[in-house]
Amino acid sequence: MMSREPASVVEAFLQMSERVPDKLCLRFQGKAMSYAELRRSAEAFAAGLCSWGLRRGERVALWMENSPDFLAAYLSIHLVGGAVVPINTQYRQWELHHILSDAAVRLCFVDEPLRPELAHLERKLPGLELVVETGAPLKRFLIEGQPYRGRLPESEDLALIAYTSGTTGRSKGAMLLHRNLLANIRAISAAWRWTADDHLLLTLPLFHMHGLLVGANGTFVSGGSIELHRDFSVVNVYDALLAGSVTMFFGVPTMYTRLLAEAGRRHEKPPPLRLYVSGSAPLSAQTFVEFEQAFGQHILERYGLTETGMNTTNPYDGDRRPGTVGVPFPGQEARVVHPHTREPLPPDTDGEIEVRGPHVFKGYWNQPEATAECFTADGWFRTGDLGHVSDDGYFTITGRAKELIISGGYNVYPREVEEVLQGCPGVAEVAVVGLPHPELGEQVAAAIVRSDLALTAEEVIAFCRNQLASYKKPRHVVFVDALPRNAMGKIQKYVLSKQLGETLR
């Protein structure tokens, strides 16, 4: 039996599989897997990786939808000392080529339906030596029931290269060490009271930090279990909530708005869960209130980044304040500083948020200059997020530093304008960006998805008249069918800016 303090999540998983081998770990599409069964699957992957010739520290990509194979592959790569490169399944050739070449990936596991997309790229990726697709090729790759050569990773070893979502431009690879992953999930587990009795309904994609590094890692470390769905289907999720066996649900704001709509179509209300968590994009105060009215529960909103994992959380016990992202997790720090002087700012003063702690990444893969620019001399990470902190420690995110609009010398925070416009009758969704203006430097523009097709731009601007300073009001309102979003529901502002610029040209 292992007894030492685990240096990695995978080591914690092995210890859990020895303590409770027969305990439910995972249920997927009606099939249950115990901790021992998932371990055997991971070891079959690991034996295949060793037989193929993967060396410690080398990168293996996972371009797969949610499945037990994804989790077994993830664990196996760490079992043999490799580093995981998860890839968004919505990405196509341009993004794939960038990530696979930048990370120097030698081997990629891929879902069978996605395989043709990679076939077009392989001749442009000489470093990609093997692509293993699910189905028969994967079965041939696995070596079951045989020992594998490998040494468990140490805390300072590279665990994962997570590529930023690219909402503001080309993605960068954030290097997360095993100690980063373990420290963050321990802080999360303590703050959210995560135990072996928890059964998590997980529909978030495993290629994303919230799904993999929070949902899966938290389960492996706590000894709990996962009800894993391939993807988010509001009907299936609502049915799972009604079944009453899950204790936690993690989602993004779009999922919560769809659950509210589904609740309006159903006669039954799900029994209370121990915890609903939202993140990856701002949760509007309106959605928070409407969910409490419909489900009788307060969503816990948190704040995280690809580079850091989770930074702050509304409290498990205590006041969950709509529009805020709470306080730092245990053992972690956060502060608000002046964007130029870097001096800490007093409460309720907008500035840039910085974070520090054992959860913060090592740096950007092959980008020493970008790494140096994002850290202070005393170890604070410059998040690029704007916000403020209340006098009792609650943080509020107001936007991205790169998205700040400076119009006629005045600062305009898009989030503030969006919150006002969200209250306009007939507005379903809204995003605000800055566009070039010859006199003002930038002008405020709003893209709106209407719930009432009779709504006019004039009515939207008039709605703002008594609620916003004149320089904050949108000079242009464009109605769109949908806002451009990434796989996690985060609005891609740089894509929207380009679209609006072309529309208004």
CSV table of C-alpha atoms in Angstrom, one decimal, residues 35-414:
chain,number,residue,atom,x,y,z
A,35,TYR,CA,-12.0,3.0,-9.1
A,36,ALA,CA,-10.2,-0.4,-9.8
A,37,GLU,CA,-11.8,-0.6,-13.3
A,38,LEU,CA,-10.7,2.9,-14.3
A,39,ARG,CA,-7.3,2.2,-12.9
A,40,ARG,CA,-7.0,-1.0,-15.1
A,41,SER,CA,-8.1,0.9,-18.1
A,42,ALA,CA,-5.5,3.7,-17.4
A,43,GLU,CA,-2.8,1.1,-17.0
A,44,ALA,CA,-3.7,-0.5,-20.3
A,45,PHE,CA,-3.2,2.9,-21.9
A,46,ALA,CA,0.1,3.4,-20.0
A,47,ALA,CA,1.4,0.0,-21.1
A,48,GLY,CA,0.6,0.9,-24.7
A,49,LEU,CA,2.4,4.3,-24.4
A,50,CYS,CA,5.5,2.6,-22.9
A,51,SER,CA,5.5,0.0,-25.6
A,52,TRP,CA,5.3,2.7,-28.3
A,53,GLY,CA,8.2,4.6,-26.8
A,54,LEU,CA,6.8,7.7,-25.1
A,55,ARG,CA,9.5,9.4,-23.1
A,56,ARG,CA,9.2,11.3,-19.8
A,57,GLY,CA,8.1,14.9,-20.4
A,58,GLU,CA,6.9,14.4,-23.9
A,59,ARG,CA,3.5,15.7,-24.9
A,60,VAL,CA,0.4,13.7,-25.8
A,61,ALA,CA,-2.7,15.4,-27.2
A,62,LEU,CA,-6.2,14.4,-26.3
A,63,TRP,CA,-8.7,15.6,-29.0
A,64,MET,CA,-11.7,13.7,-27.7
A,65,GLU,CA,-15.2,14.3,-26.4
A,66,ASN,CA,-16.2,13.3,-22.9
A,67,SER,CA,-15.8,9.5,-22.3
A,68,PRO,CA,-14.2,7.0,-19.9
A,69,ASP,CA,-11.4,6.7,-22.6
A,70,PHE,CA,-10.6,10.4,-22.2
A,71,LEU,CA,-10.1,10.0,-18.4
A,72,ALA,CA,-8.2,6.8,-18.7
A,73,ALA,CA,-5.9,8.3,-21.3
A,74,TYR,CA,-5.4,11.4,-19.1
A,75,LEU,CA,-4.4,9.3,-16.1
A,76,SER,CA,-2.2,7.1,-18.2
A,77,ILE,CA,-0.1,9.9,-19.6
A,78,HIS,CA,0.7,11.0,-16.1
A,79,LEU,CA,1.4,7.4,-15.0
A,80,VAL,CA,4.3,7.3,-17.4
A,81,GLY,CA,5.5,10.8,-16.8
A,82,GLY,CA,4.2,12.5,-19.9
A,83,ALA,CA,2.4,15.8,-20.3
A,84,VAL,CA,-1.2,16.2,-21.4
A,85,VAL,CA,-2.3,18.6,-24.2
A,86,PRO,CA,-6.1,18.8,-24.2
A,87,ILE,CA,-7.6,20.2,-27.4
A,88,ASN,CA,-11.0,21.8,-27.9
A,89,THR,CA,-13.1,19.5,-30.1
A,90,GLN,CA,-14.5,22.5,-31.9
A,91,TYR,CA,-11.1,23.4,-33.2
A,92,ARG,CA,-10.3,22.8,-36.8
A,93,GLN,CA,-7.2,22.8,-39.0
A,94,TRP,CA,-5.8,26.3,-38.2
A,95,GLU,CA,-6.1,25.9,-34.4
A,96,LEU,CA,-5.0,22.2,-34.5
A,97,HIS,CA,-1.9,22.9,-36.5
A,98,HIS,CA,-0.9,25.7,-34.1
A,99,ILE,CA,-1.3,23.6,-31.0
A,100,LEU,CA,0.1,20.3,-32.2
A,101,SER,CA,3.2,22.0,-33.8
A,102,ASP,CA,3.7,24.5,-30.9
A,103,ALA,CA,3.6,21.8,-28.2
A,104,ALA,CA,5.7,19.4,-30.4
A,105,VAL,CA,3.1,16.6,-29.8
A,106,ARG,CA,4.3,13.2,-30.8
A,107,LEU,CA,1.1,11.2,-30.3
A,108,CYS,CA,-2.5,12.2,-30.4
A,109,PHE,CA,-5.6,10.3,-29.2
A,110,VAL,CA,-8.6,11.3,-31.2
A,111,ASP,CA,-12.3,10.4,-31.5
A,112,GLU,CA,-13.1,8.4,-34.7
A,113,PRO,CA,-15.4,11.1,-36.2
A,114,LEU,CA,-12.7,13.7,-35.8
A,115,ARG,CA,-10.0,11.6,-37.5
A,116,PRO,CA,-10.5,12.9,-41.1
A,117,GLU,CA,-9.8,16.5,-39.9
A,118,LEU,CA,-6.3,15.4,-38.8
A,119,ALA,CA,-5.6,13.4,-41.9
A,120,HIS,CA,-5.4,16.7,-43.9
A,121,LEU,CA,-2.8,18.0,-41.5
A,122,GLU,CA,-0.4,15.1,-40.9
A,123,ARG,CA,1.9,15.9,-43.8
A,124,LYS,CA,2.3,19.4,-42.3
A,125,LEU,CA,3.2,18.0,-38.9
A,126,PRO,CA,6.3,15.9,-39.2
A,127,GLY,CA,6.7,15.7,-35.5
A,128,LEU,CA,3.3,14.0,-35.1
A,129,GLU,CA,4.3,10.4,-35.3
A,130,LEU,CA,1.1,8.6,-34.3
A,131,VAL,CA,-2.6,9.3,-34.3
A,132,VAL,CA,-4.7,6.7,-32.4
A,133,GLU,CA,-8.4,6.9,-33.0
A,134,THR,CA,-11.1,5.4,-30.8
A,135,GLY,CA,-12.5,2.1,-31.9
A,136,ALA,CA,-10.5,-0.8,-33.3
A,137,PRO,CA,-7.2,1.2,-33.6
A,138,LEU,CA,-7.4,2.1,-29.9
A,139,LYS,CA,-8.1,-1.5,-28.9
A,140,ARG,CA,-5.0,-2.6,-30.8
A,141,PHE,CA,-2.9,0.1,-29.0
A,142,LEU,CA,-3.9,-0.9,-25.5
A,143,ILE,CA,-2.0,-3.6,-23.7
A,144,GLU,CA,-4.2,-5.0,-21.0
A,145,GLY,CA,-3.0,-7.0,-17.9
A,146,GLN,CA,0.7,-6.4,-18.4
A,147,PRO,CA,3.0,-4.2,-16.2
A,148,TYR,CA,4.2,-1.0,-17.7
A,149,ARG,CA,7.5,0.8,-17.3
A,150,GLY,CA,7.1,4.1,-15.8
A,151,ARG,CA,7.8,6.3,-12.8
A,152,LEU,CA,5.2,8.5,-11.1
A,153,PRO,CA,5.7,12.2,-11.7
A,154,GLU,CA,7.2,14.5,-9.1
A,155,SER,CA,5.5,17.6,-8.0
A,156,GLU,CA,7.7,19.9,-10.1
A,157,ASP,CA,7.2,17.9,-13.3
A,158,LEU,CA,5.1,19.3,-16.2
A,159,ALA,CA,1.6,17.9,-16.0
A,160,LEU,CA,-0.3,19.7,-18.7
A,161,ILE,CA,-0.1,22.4,-21.4
A,162,ALA,CA,-3.4,24.1,-21.5
A,163,TYR,CA,-3.9,26.5,-24.5
A,164,THR,CA,-5.8,29.7,-23.7
A,165,SER,CA,-9.2,30.0,-25.3
A,166,GLY,CA,-8.1,32.6,-27.8
A,167,THR,CA,-10.9,35.1,-27.1
A,168,THR,CA,-8.5,38.0,-27.6
A,169,GLY,CA,-6.2,36.4,-30.2
A,170,ARG,CA,-3.8,33.5,-30.8
A,171,SER,CA,-3.7,31.0,-28.0
A,172,LYS,CA,-0.7,30.4,-25.8
A,173,GLY,CA,0.2,27.2,-24.0
A,174,ALA,CA,0.1,27.5,-20.2
A,175,MET,CA,2.4,25.1,-18.4
A,176,LEU,CA,0.8,23.6,-15.3
A,177,LEU,CA,2.9,21.5,-13.0
A,178,HIS,CA,1.6,18.6,-10.9
A,179,ARG,CA,1.9,20.7,-7.8
A,180,ASN,CA,-0.2,23.4,-9.3
A,181,LEU,CA,-3.0,20.9,-10.1
A,182,LEU,CA,-2.9,19.2,-6.7
A,183,ALA,CA,-2.7,22.5,-4.7
A,184,ASN,CA,-5.6,24.0,-6.5
A,185,ILE,CA,-7.9,21.0,-6.2
A,186,ARG,CA,-7.2,20.7,-2.5
A,187,ALA,CA,-8.1,24.3,-2.0
A,188,ILE,CA,-11.3,23.8,-4.0
A,189,SER,CA,-12.2,20.6,-2.2
A,190,ALA,CA,-11.8,22.4,1.2
A,191,ALA,CA,-13.8,25.4,0.2
A,192,TRP,CA,-16.6,23.5,-1.4
A,193,ARG,CA,-16.7,20.7,1.2
A,194,TRP,CA,-16.1,18.0,-1.5
A,195,THR,CA,-16.2,14.5,0.0
A,196,ALA,CA,-16.4,10.8,-1.0
A,197,ASP,CA,-20.2,11.0,-0.7
A,198,ASP,CA,-20.5,13.5,-3.6
A,199,HIS,CA,-21.8,12.5,-7.0
A,200,LEU,CA,-21.0,15.1,-9.6
A,201,LEU,CA,-23.1,15.6,-12.7
A,202,LEU,CA,-20.4,16.6,-15.2
A,203,THR,CA,-21.4,17.8,-18.7
A,204,LEU,CA,-18.6,20.3,-19.1
A,205,PRO,CA,-16.1,19.3,-21.7
A,206,LEU,CA,-13.1,17.4,-20.3
A,207,PHE,CA,-10.8,19.3,-22.7
A,208,HIS,CA,-11.5,22.4,-20.6
A,209,MET,CA,-10.0,23.3,-17.2
A,210,HIS,CA,-13.4,23.4,-15.4
A,211,GLY,CA,-14.3,19.9,-16.6
A,212,LEU,CA,-11.0,18.2,-16.2
A,213,LEU,CA,-8.9,20.0,-13.6
A,214,VAL,CA,-11.9,20.7,-11.3
A,215,GLY,CA,-14.5,18.1,-12.1
A,216,ALA,CA,-12.4,15.0,-12.7
A,217,ASN,CA,-9.4,15.9,-10.5
A,218,GLY,CA,-11.7,16.8,-7.6
A,219,THR,CA,-13.5,13.5,-7.9
A,220,PHE,CA,-10.2,11.5,-8.0
A,221,VAL,CA,-8.8,13.3,-4.9
A,222,SER,CA,-12.0,13.2,-2.8
A,223,GLY,CA,-13.0,9.7,-3.7
A,224,GLY,CA,-16.4,10.8,-5.0
A,225,SER,CA,-18.0,9.8,-8.3
A,226,ILE,CA,-19.0,11.3,-11.6
A,227,GLU,CA,-22.2,11.1,-13.6
A,228,LEU,CA,-20.5,11.9,-16.9
A,229,HIS,CA,-22.4,13.1,-20.0
A,230,ARG,CA,-20.9,13.2,-23.5
A,231,ASP,CA,-22.1,16.8,-23.8
A,232,PHE,CA,-24.7,19.2,-22.4
A,233,SER,CA,-28.3,18.3,-23.4
A,234,VAL,CA,-30.7,20.4,-21.3
A,235,VAL,CA,-33.3,17.6,-21.5
A,236,ASN,CA,-30.8,14.9,-20.3
A,237,VAL,CA,-29.4,17.2,-17.6
A,238,TYR,CA,-32.8,18.1,-16.3
A,239,ASP,CA,-33.8,14.4,-16.2
A,240,ALA,CA,-30.6,13.6,-14.3
A,241,LEU,CA,-31.3,16.3,-11.8
A,242,LEU,CA,-34.8,15.0,-11.3
A,243,ALA,CA,-33.4,11.5,-10.6
A,244,GLY,CA,-32.1,12.8,-7.3
A,245,SER,CA,-28.8,10.9,-7.2
A,246,VAL,CA,-26.4,13.7,-7.9
A,247,THR,CA,-25.1,16.2,-5.3
A,248,MET,CA,-23.3,18.7,-7.4
A,249,PHE,CA,-23.6,20.3,-10.8
A,250,PHE,CA,-20.9,22.5,-12.5
A,251,GLY,CA,-22.0,24.7,-15.4
A,252,VAL,CA,-21.4,27.8,-17.4
A,253,PRO,CA,-24.0,30.6,-17.5
A,254,THR,CA,-25.5,29.5,-20.8
A,255,MET,CA,-26.3,26.1,-19.3
A,256,TYR,CA,-28.2,27.8,-16.4
A,257,THR,CA,-30.2,30.0,-18.7
A,258,ARG,CA,-31.2,26.8,-20.7
A,259,LEU,CA,-32.1,25.0,-17.4
A,260,LEU,CA,-34.3,27.9,-16.5
A,261,ALA,CA,-36.1,27.7,-19.9
A,262,GLU,CA,-36.5,23.9,-19.4
A,263,ALA,CA,-37.9,24.4,-15.9
A,264,GLY,CA,-40.6,26.6,-17.5
A,265,ARG,CA,-41.6,23.6,-19.7
A,266,ARG,CA,-41.6,21.0,-16.9
A,267,HIS,CA,-44.1,20.3,-14.2
A,268,GLU,CA,-41.5,18.8,-11.9
A,269,LYS,CA,-38.8,20.6,-10.0
A,270,PRO,CA,-35.5,18.8,-9.2
A,271,PRO,CA,-34.8,18.0,-5.5
A,272,PRO,CA,-32.1,20.3,-3.9
A,273,LEU,CA,-28.5,19.7,-4.8
A,274,ARG,CA,-25.7,20.3,-2.3
A,275,LEU,CA,-24.0,22.7,-4.7
A,276,TYR,CA,-24.5,24.4,-8.1
A,277,VAL,CA,-21.3,26.1,-9.4
A,278,SER,CA,-21.0,28.5,-12.3
A,279,GLY,CA,-17.9,29.8,-14.1
A,280,SER,CA,-15.9,30.3,-17.3
A,281,ALA,CA,-18.0,33.4,-18.2
A,282,PRO,CA,-19.8,36.0,-16.1
A,283,LEU,CA,-23.1,35.0,-14.5
A,284,SER,CA,-25.6,37.8,-14.7
A,285,ALA,CA,-27.3,39.0,-11.6
A,286,GLN,CA,-30.6,38.4,-13.4
A,287,THR,CA,-29.8,34.7,-14.0
A,288,PHE,CA,-28.7,34.3,-10.4
A,289,VAL,CA,-32.0,35.7,-9.1
A,290,GLU,CA,-34.2,33.8,-11.6
A,291,PHE,CA,-32.5,30.5,-10.7
A,292,GLU,CA,-33.1,31.1,-7.0
A,293,GLN,CA,-36.8,31.7,-7.8
A,294,ALA,CA,-37.2,28.7,-10.0
A,295,PHE,CA,-34.9,26.1,-8.2
A,296,GLY,CA,-34.8,27.5,-4.7
A,297,GLN,CA,-31.0,27.5,-4.7
A,298,HIS,CA,-28.2,30.1,-4.9
A,299,ILE,CA,-25.6,29.4,-7.6
A,300,LEU,CA,-22.0,29.6,-6.3
A,301,GLU,CA,-20.0,31.7,-8.8
A,302,ARG,CA,-16.2,31.3,-9.0
A,303,TYR,CA,-13.4,32.9,-11.0
A,304,GLY,CA,-10.6,31.0,-12.7
A,305,LEU,CA,-8.2,31.2,-15.5
A,306,THR,CA,-6.4,28.7,-17.8
A,307,GLU,CA,-3.1,29.8,-16.2
A,308,THR,CA,-4.1,29.5,-12.6
A,309,GLY,CA,-7.1,27.2,-12.2
A,310,MET,CA,-9.6,28.5,-9.7
A,311,ASN,CA,-8.7,31.9,-8.0
A,312,THR,CA,-11.7,33.0,-6.0
A,313,THR,CA,-15.1,31.6,-5.0
A,314,ASN,CA,-18.3,32.8,-3.3
A,315,PRO,CA,-18.5,31.1,0.1
A,316,TYR,CA,-20.1,27.7,0.6
A,317,ASP,CA,-21.5,29.0,3.8
A,318,GLY,CA,-22.4,32.7,3.9
A,319,ASP,CA,-23.4,35.4,1.5
A,320,ARG,CA,-23.3,34.4,-2.2
A,321,ARG,CA,-23.5,37.8,-3.8
A,322,PRO,CA,-24.8,38.0,-7.4
A,323,GLY,CA,-22.4,39.8,-9.7
A,324,THR,CA,-19.3,38.9,-7.6
A,325,VAL,CA,-16.8,36.1,-7.8
A,326,GLY,CA,-16.2,35.9,-4.0
A,327,VAL,CA,-13.0,35.7,-2.1
A,328,PRO,CA,-9.7,33.9,-2.7
A,329,PHE,CA,-9.5,30.1,-2.1
A,330,PRO,CA,-7.6,28.9,1.0
A,331,GLY,CA,-3.9,29.4,0.6
A,332,GLN,CA,-4.2,31.7,-2.4
A,333,GLU,CA,-4.0,35.5,-2.7
A,334,ALA,CA,-5.7,38.1,-4.9
A,335,ARG,CA,-5.4,41.9,-5.1
A,336,VAL,CA,-6.4,44.8,-7.3
A,337,VAL,CA,-3.6,47.1,-8.6
A,338,HIS,CA,-3.3,50.2,-10.7
A,339,PRO,CA,-2.7,49.0,-14.3
A,340,HIS,CA,0.3,51.3,-14.8
A,341,THR,CA,1.9,51.9,-11.5
A,342,ARG,CA,1.1,48.3,-10.2
A,343,GLU,CA,0.4,49.8,-6.8
A,344,PRO,CA,-2.4,48.2,-4.7
A,345,LEU,CA,-5.7,50.1,-4.9
A,346,PRO,CA,-8.2,50.8,-2.1
A,347,PRO,CA,-11.5,49.0,-1.9
A,348,ASP,CA,-14.2,49.6,-4.6
A,349,THR,CA,-11.6,51.1,-7.0
A,350,ASP,CA,-11.3,49.5,-10.5
A,351,GLY,CA,-7.9,48.2,-11.5
A,352,GLU,CA,-6.2,45.0,-12.7
A,353,ILE,CA,-6.5,41.8,-10.7
A,354,GLU,CA,-3.4,40.0,-9.7
A,355,VAL,CA,-3.2,36.6,-8.1
A,356,ARG,CA,-0.5,34.6,-6.3
A,357,GLY,CA,-0.1,31.2,-4.8
A,358,PRO,CA,0.8,27.5,-5.4
A,359,HIS,CA,-1.9,27.2,-8.0
A,360,VAL,CA,-0.3,29.7,-10.4
A,361,PHE,CA,1.3,28.2,-13.6
A,362,LYS,CA,5.0,28.1,-14.4
A,363,GLY,CA,4.8,30.1,-17.6
A,364,TYR,CA,3.9,30.0,-21.3
A,365,TRP,CA,5.4,27.2,-23.3
A,366,ASN,CA,8.3,28.5,-25.5
A,367,GLN,CA,7.4,32.1,-24.7
A,368,PRO,CA,9.9,33.4,-22.2
A,369,GLU,CA,9.1,37.1,-23.0
A,370,ALA,CA,5.3,36.6,-22.5
A,371,THR,CA,6.0,34.8,-19.3
A,372,ALA,CA,8.3,37.6,-18.0
A,373,GLU,CA,5.7,40.2,-18.8
A,374,CYS,CA,2.9,38.5,-16.9
A,375,PHE,CA,4.7,38.2,-13.6
A,376,THR,CA,5.9,40.8,-11.1
A,377,ALA,CA,9.2,40.4,-9.4
A,378,ASP,CA,7.5,39.1,-6.2
A,379,GLY,CA,5.5,36.5,-8.0
A,380,TRP,CA,2.1,38.1,-8.6
A,381,PHE,CA,0.5,37.0,-11.9
A,382,ARG,CA,-1.1,39.8,-13.9
A,383,THR,CA,-4.4,38.3,-15.0
A,384,GLY,CA,-5.4,41.0,-17.5
A,385,ASP,CA,-8.8,41.1,-15.9
A,386,LEU,CA,-10.2,44.3,-14.6
A,387,GLY,CA,-12.3,44.6,-11.4
A,388,HIS,CA,-12.5,45.8,-7.8
A,389,VAL,CA,-12.7,44.3,-4.4
A,390,SER,CA,-15.1,45.3,-1.6
A,391,ASP,CA,-13.9,46.3,1.8
A,392,ASP,CA,-14.9,42.8,3.1
A,393,GLY,CA,-12.9,41.0,0.4
A,394,TYR,CA,-15.4,40.1,-2.4
A,395,PHE,CA,-14.0,40.5,-5.9
A,396,THR,CA,-16.0,41.7,-8.9
A,397,ILE,CA,-14.8,41.3,-12.5
A,398,THR,CA,-15.7,44.3,-14.8
A,399,GLY,CA,-13.9,43.1,-18.0
A,400,ARG,CA,-10.6,42.4,-19.7
A,401,ALA,CA,-7.9,45.1,-19.7
A,402,LYS,CA,-7.6,44.6,-23.5
A,403,GLU,CA,-11.4,45.1,-23.8
A,404,LEU,CA,-11.4,48.4,-21.9
A,405,ILE,CA,-12.9,51.1,-24.1
A,406,ILE,CA,-11.4,54.6,-24.0
A,407,SER,CA,-13.8,57.0,-25.6
A,408,GLY,CA,-12.9,60.7,-25.6
A,409,GLY,CA,-10.5,60.1,-22.7
A,410,TYR,CA,-13.1,58.4,-20.6
A,411,ASN,CA,-12.9,54.7,-19.5
A,412,VAL,CA,-15.9,52.6,-20.4
A,413,TYR,CA,-16.1,49.1,-18.9
A,414,PRO,CA,-18.1,46.8,-21.4
